[in-house]
Amino acid sequence: MKNHTLELFPPAAPDTRHEPLEPGAWLLRGFALAVQMPLLAAIDRIAAIAPFRHLETPGGFRMSVGMTNCGTLGWVSDRTGYRYDPCDPLSGRPWAAMPRVFLDLARSAADVAGFADFEPDACLVNRYEPGSRLTLHQDRNERGYSDPIVSVSLGLPAVFLFGGDSRSDKQRRIPLQHGDVVVWGGPARMRYHGVLPLKEGHHEATGSQRLNLTFRRAG
Ligand code: MD3
Ligand code: FE
């Protein structure tokens, strides 16, 4: 018999289930909620050192997502290409150190998904405003692909596009909410992915924005 418990007694607390999305990919709903305040405070400190900026793509387009980084390496883009850089090209200075709360969250999420001993050295911080989007792409600037990528969503919800190993493969739409953490490793690591344009809205934690952290082993 079908279990109707959740329909009759919906959880009063936020949903925190762990859902395998595809081989190698785990959605940990609400996994970051307990540390949302320290995460947001740390993002403010990171952005005080290296402000959010709209990078230029090698093709000359301005990215609609604002970006900054922390860790020993940061992801940047300019007319010469994409790369990880130990310094912020705007200031010539190193990125902020990876906050302890970032490291602990990324490591424990990777552990739950079966990737032991994840040691990220880079965290790209993405800031979405209404209309900001990320077109379909692969993450292939890291030195190796054996480590997972851990992503943390904060603030306004977004629709994540999870495609295949070819750009033209059909994409699945996955709504991501405040506090959700996703671990992408193994066979999911090189999948094409993107984010649909952010809808207008207000979130009590971030106002009119969505913030996304992606933890990587880049070097
Ligand atoms: C699946 N960021 O920064 S996070 C990115 O919401 C990026 O800001 C999106 O894609 C965002 O590169 C999506 C989820 C994500 C990140 C990396 C992946 C999914 C991934 C790498 C491989 C497969
Ligand atoms: Fe990506």
PDB file of C-alpha atoms and ligand atoms in Angstrom:
ATOM      1  CA  MET A   1       0.000   0.000   0.000  1.00  0.00           C
ATOM      2  CA  LYS A   2       1.177   3.503  -0.826  1.00  0.00           C
ATOM      3  CA  ASN A   3       2.457   5.461   2.156  1.00  0.00           C
ATOM      4  CA  HIS A   4       0.347   8.598   2.598  1.00  0.00           C
ATOM      5  CA  THR A   5       1.970   9.798   5.788  1.00  0.00           C
ATOM      6  CA  LEU A   6       3.732  12.768   4.205  1.00  0.00           C
ATOM      7  CA  GLU A   7       0.535  13.893   2.471  1.00  0.00           C
ATOM      8  CA  LEU A   8      -1.582  13.675   5.620  1.00  0.00           C
ATOM      9  CA  PHE A   9       1.122  15.072   7.902  1.00  0.00           C
ATOM     10  CA  PRO A  10       3.364  17.306   5.812  1.00  0.00           C
ATOM     11  CA  PRO A  11       6.602  18.050   7.671  1.00  0.00           C
ATOM     12  CA  ALA A  12       6.347  21.367   9.524  1.00  0.00           C
ATOM     13  CA  ALA A  13      10.104  21.727   9.347  1.00  0.00           C
ATOM     14  CA  PRO A  14      11.817  22.427   5.995  1.00  0.00           C
ATOM     15  CA  ASP A  15      12.378  19.433   3.771  1.00  0.00           C
ATOM     16  CA  THR A  16      15.809  17.904   4.421  1.00  0.00           C
ATOM     17  CA  ARG A  17      15.688  14.691   2.432  1.00  0.00           C
ATOM     18  CA  HIS A  18      18.669  13.302   0.583  1.00  0.00           C
ATOM     19  CA  GLU A  19      17.746  12.461  -2.981  1.00  0.00           C
ATOM     20  CA  PRO A  20      19.978  10.654  -5.485  1.00  0.00           C
ATOM     21  CA  LEU A  21      19.462  12.589  -8.742  1.00  0.00           C
ATOM     22  CA  GLU A  22      21.519  10.450 -11.103  1.00  0.00           C
ATOM     23  CA  PRO A  23      24.587   8.250 -10.655  1.00  0.00           C
ATOM     24  CA  GLY A  24      27.163  10.497  -8.922  1.00  0.00           C
ATOM     25  CA  ALA A  25      24.738  13.358  -8.183  1.00  0.00           C
ATOM     26  CA  TRP A  26      23.027  13.863  -4.813  1.00  0.00           C
ATOM     27  CA  LEU A  27      20.526  16.556  -3.852  1.00  0.00           C
ATOM     28  CA  LEU A  28      20.711  17.266  -0.114  1.00  0.00           C
ATOM     29  CA  ARG A  29      17.640  19.379   0.529  1.00  0.00           C
ATOM     30  CA  GLY A  30      18.066  21.975   3.269  1.00  0.00           C
ATOM     31  CA  PHE A  31      21.540  20.698   4.134  1.00  0.00           C
ATOM     32  CA  ALA A  32      22.935  24.256   4.518  1.00  0.00           C
ATOM     33  CA  LEU A  33      20.024  25.743   6.472  1.00  0.00           C
ATOM     34  CA  ALA A  34      21.633  25.278   9.870  1.00  0.00           C
ATOM     35  CA  VAL A  35      24.613  27.437   8.858  1.00  0.00           C
ATOM     36  CA  GLN A  36      22.877  29.951   6.584  1.00  0.00           C
ATOM     37  CA  MET A  37      23.684  32.965   8.769  1.00  0.00           C
ATOM     38  CA  PRO A  38      27.432  32.279   9.086  1.00  0.00           C
ATOM     39  CA  LEU A  39      27.555  31.483   5.353  1.00  0.00           C
ATOM     40  CA  LEU A  40      25.942  34.812   4.450  1.00  0.00           C
ATOM     41  CA  ALA A  41      28.207  36.711   6.858  1.00  0.00           C
ATOM     42  CA  ALA A  42      31.251  35.029   5.299  1.00  0.00           C
ATOM     43  CA  ILE A  43      30.074  35.940   1.777  1.00  0.00           C
ATOM     44  CA  ASP A  44      29.961  39.594   2.893  1.00  0.00           C
ATOM     45  CA  ARG A  45      33.576  39.370   4.096  1.00  0.00           C
ATOM     46  CA  ILE A  46      34.702  37.669   0.851  1.00  0.00           C
ATOM     47  CA  ALA A  47      32.983  40.354  -1.255  1.00  0.00           C
ATOM     48  CA  ALA A  48      34.554  43.119   0.859  1.00  0.00           C
ATOM     49  CA  ILE A  49      37.969  41.793  -0.208  1.00  0.00           C
ATOM     50  CA  ALA A  50      37.053  40.990  -3.833  1.00  0.00           C
ATOM     51  CA  PRO A  51      33.781  42.634  -4.918  1.00  0.00           C
ATOM     52  CA  PHE A  52      31.263  40.830  -7.142  1.00  0.00           C
ATOM     53  CA  ARG A  53      31.960  41.653 -10.773  1.00  0.00           C
ATOM     54  CA  HIS A  54      30.501  40.770 -14.159  1.00  0.00           C
ATOM     55  CA  LEU A  55      33.315  38.976 -15.977  1.00  0.00           C
ATOM     56  CA  GLU A  56      33.826  39.203 -19.707  1.00  0.00           C
ATOM     57  CA  THR A  57      33.726  35.946 -21.673  1.00  0.00           C
ATOM     58  CA  PRO A  58      36.465  35.097 -24.190  1.00  0.00           C
ATOM     59  CA  GLY A  59      33.877  35.950 -26.865  1.00  0.00           C
ATOM     60  CA  GLY A  60      33.410  39.450 -25.442  1.00  0.00           C
ATOM     61  CA  PHE A  61      30.077  39.042 -23.649  1.00  0.00           C
ATOM     62  CA  ARG A  62      29.415  40.396 -20.151  1.00  0.00           C
ATOM     63  CA  MET A  63      28.241  37.617 -17.825  1.00  0.00           C
ATOM     64  CA  SER A  64      24.884  38.391 -16.204  1.00  0.00           C
ATOM     65  CA  VAL A  65      25.937  36.569 -13.020  1.00  0.00           C
ATOM     66  CA  GLY A  66      28.150  38.560 -10.625  1.00  0.00           C
ATOM     67  CA  MET A  67      31.142  36.549  -9.380  1.00  0.00           C
ATOM     68  CA  THR A  68      33.826  36.515  -6.718  1.00  0.00           C
ATOM     69  CA  ASN A  69      35.956  33.779  -5.128  1.00  0.00           C
ATOM     70  CA  CYS A  70      37.620  32.563  -1.985  1.00  0.00           C
ATOM     71  CA  GLY A  71      40.304  29.939  -1.468  1.00  0.00           C
ATOM     72  CA  THR A  72      43.820  29.594  -2.848  1.00  0.00           C
ATOM     73  CA  LEU A  73      42.456  29.669  -6.420  1.00  0.00           C
ATOM     74  CA  GLY A  74      39.621  31.631  -7.994  1.00  0.00           C
ATOM     75  CA  TRP A  75      37.824  31.127 -11.300  1.00  0.00           C
ATOM     76  CA  VAL A  76      38.075  34.060 -13.701  1.00  0.00           C
ATOM     77  CA  SER A  77      37.253  34.814 -17.319  1.00  0.00           C
ATOM     78  CA  ASP A  78      38.509  37.485 -19.691  1.00  0.00           C
ATOM     79  CA  ARG A  79      39.229  37.941 -23.414  1.00  0.00           C
ATOM     80  CA  THR A  80      42.174  35.500 -23.096  1.00  0.00           C
ATOM     81  CA  GLY A  81      40.049  32.620 -21.791  1.00  0.00           C
ATOM     82  CA  TYR A  82      38.900  30.921 -18.590  1.00  0.00           C
ATOM     83  CA  ARG A  83      41.363  30.013 -15.832  1.00  0.00           C
ATOM     84  CA  TYR A  84      41.936  29.583 -12.107  1.00  0.00           C
ATOM     85  CA  ASP A  85      44.077  32.374 -10.691  1.00  0.00           C
ATOM     86  CA  PRO A  86      45.653  32.631  -7.204  1.00  0.00           C
ATOM     87  CA  CYS A  87      45.048  36.415  -7.305  1.00  0.00           C
ATOM     88  CA  ASP A  88      42.106  38.640  -8.088  1.00  0.00           C
ATOM     89  CA  PRO A  89      42.983  40.313 -11.408  1.00  0.00           C
ATOM     90  CA  LEU A  90      41.166  43.469 -10.240  1.00  0.00           C
ATOM     91  CA  SER A  91      43.419  44.014  -7.210  1.00  0.00           C
ATOM     92  CA  GLY A  92      46.421  41.776  -7.883  1.00  0.00           C
ATOM     93  CA  ARG A  93      45.895  40.403  -4.354  1.00  0.00           C
ATOM     94  CA  PRO A  94      45.051  36.864  -3.183  1.00  0.00           C
ATOM     95  CA  TRP A  95      41.409  35.907  -2.729  1.00  0.00           C
ATOM     96  CA  ALA A  96      40.030  35.672   0.831  1.00  0.00           C
ATOM     97  CA  ALA A  97      40.919  32.437   2.603  1.00  0.00           C
ATOM     98  CA  MET A  98      38.268  29.714   2.539  1.00  0.00           C
ATOM     99  CA  PRO A  99      36.157  30.229   5.705  1.00  0.00           C
ATOM    100  CA  ARG A 100      36.043  27.273   8.116  1.00  0.00           C
ATOM    101  CA  VAL A 101      32.238  27.101   7.844  1.00  0.00           C
ATOM    102  CA  PHE A 102      32.541  26.744   4.028  1.00  0.00           C
ATOM    103  CA  LEU A 103      35.097  23.935   4.296  1.00  0.00           C
ATOM    104  CA  ASP A 104      33.169  22.017   6.932  1.00  0.00           C
ATOM    105  CA  LEU A 105      29.909  22.238   4.982  1.00  0.00           C
ATOM    106  CA  ALA A 106      31.497  21.187   1.661  1.00  0.00           C
ATOM    107  CA  ARG A 107      33.334  18.282   3.258  1.00  0.00           C
ATOM    108  CA  SER A 108      30.334  16.948   5.129  1.00  0.00           C
ATOM    109  CA  ALA A 109      28.116  17.178   2.028  1.00  0.00           C
ATOM    110  CA  ALA A 110      30.721  15.314  -0.036  1.00  0.00           C
ATOM    111  CA  ASP A 111      30.943  12.685   2.724  1.00  0.00           C
ATOM    112  CA  VAL A 112      27.175  12.094   2.687  1.00  0.00           C
ATOM    113  CA  ALA A 113      27.346  11.601  -1.093  1.00  0.00           C
ATOM    114  CA  GLY A 114      30.153   9.060  -0.733  1.00  0.00           C
ATOM    115  CA  PHE A 115      33.139  11.243  -1.675  1.00  0.00           C
ATOM    116  CA  ALA A 116      35.458  10.978   1.324  1.00  0.00           C
ATOM    117  CA  ASP A 117      38.288  13.452   2.026  1.00  0.00           C
ATOM    118  CA  PHE A 118      37.112  16.222  -0.310  1.00  0.00           C
ATOM    119  CA  GLU A 119      39.560  19.118   0.041  1.00  0.00           C
ATOM    120  CA  PRO A 120      38.338  22.053  -2.031  1.00  0.00           C
ATOM    121  CA  ASP A 121      40.893  24.772  -2.784  1.00  0.00           C
ATOM    122  CA  ALA A 122      38.496  27.070  -4.661  1.00  0.00           C
ATOM    123  CA  CYS A 123      35.025  28.402  -4.035  1.00  0.00           C
ATOM    124  CA  LEU A 124      33.325  30.402  -6.780  1.00  0.00           C
ATOM    125  CA  VAL A 125      30.581  32.631  -5.374  1.00  0.00           C
ATOM    126  CA  ASN A 126      27.847  33.440  -7.914  1.00  0.00           C
ATOM    127  CA  ARG A 127      25.343  36.261  -7.383  1.00  0.00           C
ATOM    128  CA  TYR A 128      22.133  36.143  -9.437  1.00  0.00           C
ATOM    129  CA  GLU A 129      19.807  39.106  -9.806  1.00  0.00           C
ATOM    130  CA  PRO A 130      16.463  38.921 -11.622  1.00  0.00           C
ATOM    131  CA  GLY A 131      17.227  37.956 -15.229  1.00  0.00           C
ATOM    132  CA  SER A 132      20.713  36.565 -14.455  1.00  0.00           C
ATOM    133  CA  ARG A 133      21.326  33.188 -16.048  1.00  0.00           C
ATOM    134  CA  LEU A 134      24.053  30.699 -16.786  1.00  0.00           C
ATOM    135  CA  THR A 135      23.990  29.196 -20.261  1.00  0.00           C
ATOM    136  CA  LEU A 136      24.659  25.488 -20.713  1.00  0.00           C
ATOM    137  CA  HIS A 137      28.323  24.655 -20.053  1.00  0.00           C
ATOM    138  CA  GLN A 138      30.725  22.092 -18.609  1.00  0.00           C
ATOM    139  CA  ASP A 139      33.141  22.813 -15.748  1.00  0.00           C
ATOM    140  CA  ARG A 140      36.468  21.762 -17.256  1.00  0.00           C
ATOM    141  CA  ASN A 141      39.066  24.275 -16.035  1.00  0.00           C
ATOM    142  CA  GLU A 142      39.963  22.220 -12.959  1.00  0.00           C
ATOM    143  CA  ARG A 143      43.191  20.234 -13.008  1.00  0.00           C
ATOM    144  CA  GLY A 144      41.443  16.894 -12.518  1.00  0.00           C
ATOM    145  CA  TYR A 145      37.897  15.585 -12.574  1.00  0.00           C
ATOM    146  CA  SER A 146      38.092  12.846  -9.947  1.00  0.00           C
ATOM    147  CA  ASP A 147      36.891  15.185  -7.188  1.00  0.00           C
ATOM    148  CA  PRO A 148      33.240  16.201  -6.977  1.00  0.00           C
ATOM    149  CA  ILE A 149      31.872  19.732  -7.158  1.00  0.00           C
ATOM    150  CA  VAL A 150      29.667  20.739  -4.230  1.00  0.00           C
ATOM    151  CA  SER A 151      27.103  23.506  -4.789  1.00  0.00           C
ATOM    152  CA  VAL A 152      25.131  25.460  -2.177  1.00  0.00           C
ATOM    153  CA  SER A 153      22.050  27.533  -3.048  1.00  0.00           C
ATOM    154  CA  LEU A 154      20.991  30.517  -0.927  1.00  0.00           C
ATOM    155  CA  GLY A 155      18.156  33.016  -1.312  1.00  0.00           C
ATOM    156  CA  LEU A 156      15.746  33.128  -4.253  1.00  0.00           C
ATOM    157  CA  PRO A 157      14.913  29.793  -5.886  1.00  0.00           C
ATOM    158  CA  ALA A 158      16.242  28.940  -9.341  1.00  0.00           C
ATOM    159  CA  VAL A 159      15.693  26.280 -11.969  1.00  0.00           C
ATOM    160  CA  PHE A 160      18.828  24.274 -12.608  1.00  0.00           C
ATOM    161  CA  LEU A 161      19.294  22.559 -15.985  1.00  0.00           C
ATOM    162  CA  PHE A 162      20.981  19.173 -15.744  1.00  0.00           C
ATOM    163  CA  GLY A 163      21.960  17.893 -19.186  1.00  0.00           C
ATOM    164  CA  GLY A 164      24.030  15.053 -20.544  1.00  0.00           C
ATOM    165  CA  ASP A 165      27.568  14.541 -21.807  1.00  0.00           C
ATOM    166  CA  SER A 166      26.744  16.375 -25.058  1.00  0.00           C
ATOM    167  CA  ARG A 167      25.436  19.920 -25.297  1.00  0.00           C
ATOM    168  CA  SER A 168      22.467  18.745 -27.371  1.00  0.00           C
ATOM    169  CA  ASP A 169      21.337  16.066 -24.864  1.00  0.00           C
ATOM    170  CA  LYS A 170      17.925  16.609 -23.298  1.00  0.00           C
ATOM    171  CA  GLN A 171      18.032  18.531 -20.021  1.00  0.00           C
ATOM    172  CA  ARG A 172      16.228  17.834 -16.823  1.00  0.00           C
ATOM    173  CA  ARG A 173      14.907  20.831 -14.793  1.00  0.00           C
ATOM    174  CA  ILE A 174      15.685  20.750 -11.085  1.00  0.00           C
ATOM    175  CA  PRO A 175      14.281  23.484  -8.812  1.00  0.00           C
ATOM    176  CA  LEU A 176      16.883  24.543  -6.245  1.00  0.00           C
ATOM    177  CA  GLN A 177      15.866  26.323  -3.064  1.00  0.00           C
ATOM    178  CA  HIS A 178      17.429  28.215  -0.192  1.00  0.00           C
ATOM    179  CA  GLY A 179      19.661  25.826   1.761  1.00  0.00           C
ATOM    180  CA  ASP A 180      19.829  23.080  -0.866  1.00  0.00           C
ATOM    181  CA  VAL A 181      23.214  21.442  -1.435  1.00  0.00           C
ATOM    182  CA  VAL A 182      24.063  19.317  -4.478  1.00  0.00           C
ATOM    183  CA  VAL A 183      27.105  17.086  -4.898  1.00  0.00           C
ATOM    184  CA  TRP A 184      28.183  16.339  -8.469  1.00  0.00           C
ATOM    185  CA  GLY A 185      30.842  13.695  -8.890  1.00  0.00           C
ATOM    186  CA  GLY A 186      31.790  10.508 -10.689  1.00  0.00           C
ATOM    187  CA  PRO A 187      29.753  10.053 -13.871  1.00  0.00           C
ATOM    188  CA  ALA A 188      27.840  13.338 -13.219  1.00  0.00           C
ATOM    189  CA  ARG A 189      30.982  15.470 -13.038  1.00  0.00           C
ATOM    190  CA  MET A 190      31.259  16.423 -16.718  1.00  0.00           C
ATOM    191  CA  ARG A 191      27.560  16.805 -17.469  1.00  0.00           C
ATOM    192  CA  TYR A 192      26.386  19.963 -19.234  1.00  0.00           C
ATOM    193  CA  HIS A 193      24.451  22.230 -16.898  1.00  0.00           C
ATOM    194  CA  GLY A 194      23.072  25.747 -16.566  1.00  0.00           C
ATOM    195  CA  VAL A 195      20.632  27.977 -14.706  1.00  0.00           C
ATOM    196  CA  LEU A 196      17.435  29.541 -16.169  1.00  0.00           C
ATOM    197  CA  PRO A 197      16.989  33.325 -15.838  1.00  0.00           C
ATOM    198  CA  LEU A 198      16.251  34.187 -12.207  1.00  0.00           C
ATOM    199  CA  LYS A 199      12.680  35.310 -11.551  1.00  0.00           C
ATOM    200  CA  GLU A 200      11.920  38.478  -9.594  1.00  0.00           C
ATOM    201  CA  GLY A 201      11.171  37.884  -5.944  1.00  0.00           C
ATOM    202  CA  HIS A 202      12.042  38.586  -2.360  1.00  0.00           C
ATOM    203  CA  HIS A 203      13.773  36.219   0.044  1.00  0.00           C
ATOM    204  CA  GLU A 204      14.126  37.077   3.714  1.00  0.00           C
ATOM    205  CA  ALA A 205      17.770  35.938   3.812  1.00  0.00           C
ATOM    206  CA  THR A 206      19.079  37.638   0.643  1.00  0.00           C
ATOM    207  CA  GLY A 207      16.467  40.135  -0.584  1.00  0.00           C
ATOM    208  CA  SER A 208      16.198  40.126  -4.375  1.00  0.00           C
ATOM    209  CA  GLN A 209      19.169  37.810  -5.004  1.00  0.00           C
ATOM    210  CA  ARG A 210      20.220  34.216  -5.308  1.00  0.00           C
ATOM    211  CA  LEU A 211      23.716  33.292  -4.118  1.00  0.00           C
ATOM    212  CA  ASN A 212      25.414  30.072  -5.142  1.00  0.00           C
ATOM    213  CA  LEU A 213      28.648  28.619  -3.800  1.00  0.00           C
ATOM    214  CA  THR A 214      30.523  26.017  -5.851  1.00  0.00           C
ATOM    215  CA  PHE A 215      33.367  24.208  -4.147  1.00  0.00           C
ATOM    216  CA  ARG A 216      36.048  22.755  -6.357  1.00  0.00           C
ATOM    217  CA  ARG A 217      39.422  21.046  -6.231  1.00  0.00           C
ATOM    218  CA  ALA A 218      40.936  23.220  -8.952  1.00  0.00           C
ATOM    219  CA  GLY A 219      44.688  22.879  -8.541  1.00  0.00           C
TER     220      GLY A 219
HETATM  221  C1  MD3 B   1      26.993  19.651 -12.518  1.00  0.00           C
HETATM  222  N1  MD3 B   1      26.908  27.254 -11.141  1.00  0.00           N
HETATM  223  O1  MD3 B   1      29.464  28.019 -11.194  1.00  0.00           O
HETATM  224  S1  MD3 B   1      25.688  25.000  -9.342  1.00  0.00           S
HETATM  225  C2  MD3 B   1      29.131  27.137 -12.009  1.00  0.00           C
HETATM  226  O2  MD3 B   1      23.776  27.679  -9.664  1.00  0.00           O
HETATM  227  C3  MD3 B   1      27.720  26.709 -12.047  1.00  0.00           C
HETATM  228  O3  MD3 B   1      25.437  29.024  -9.911  1.00  0.00           O
HETATM  229  C4  MD3 B   1      25.479  27.018 -11.133  1.00  0.00           C
HETATM  230  O4  MD3 B   1      27.378  25.916 -12.873  1.00  0.00           O
HETATM  231  C5  MD3 B   1      24.848  27.963 -10.145  1.00  0.00           C
HETATM  232  O5  MD3 B   1      29.921  26.581 -12.783  1.00  0.00           O
HETATM  233  C6  MD3 B   1      25.123  25.630 -10.865  1.00  0.00           C
HETATM  234  C7  MD3 B   1      25.551  23.317  -9.703  1.00  0.00           C
HETATM  235  C8  MD3 B   1      26.637  22.671 -10.492  1.00  0.00           C
HETATM  236  C9  MD3 B   1      27.927  23.141 -10.474  1.00  0.00           C
HETATM  237  C10 MD3 B   1      28.906  22.452 -11.149  1.00  0.00           C
HETATM  238  C11 MD3 B   1      28.600  21.273 -11.836  1.00  0.00           C
HETATM  239  C12 MD3 B   1      26.341  21.530 -11.170  1.00  0.00           C
HETATM  240  C13 MD3 B   1      27.302  20.821 -11.849  1.00  0.00           C
HETATM  241  C14 MD3 B   1      29.590  20.519 -12.507  1.00  0.00           C
HETATM  242  C15 MD3 B   1      29.266  19.357 -13.144  1.00  0.00           C
HETATM  243  C16 MD3 B   1      27.959  18.913 -13.175  1.00  0.00           C
HETATM  244 FE    FE B   2      29.149  25.056 -13.843  1.00  0.00          FE
END
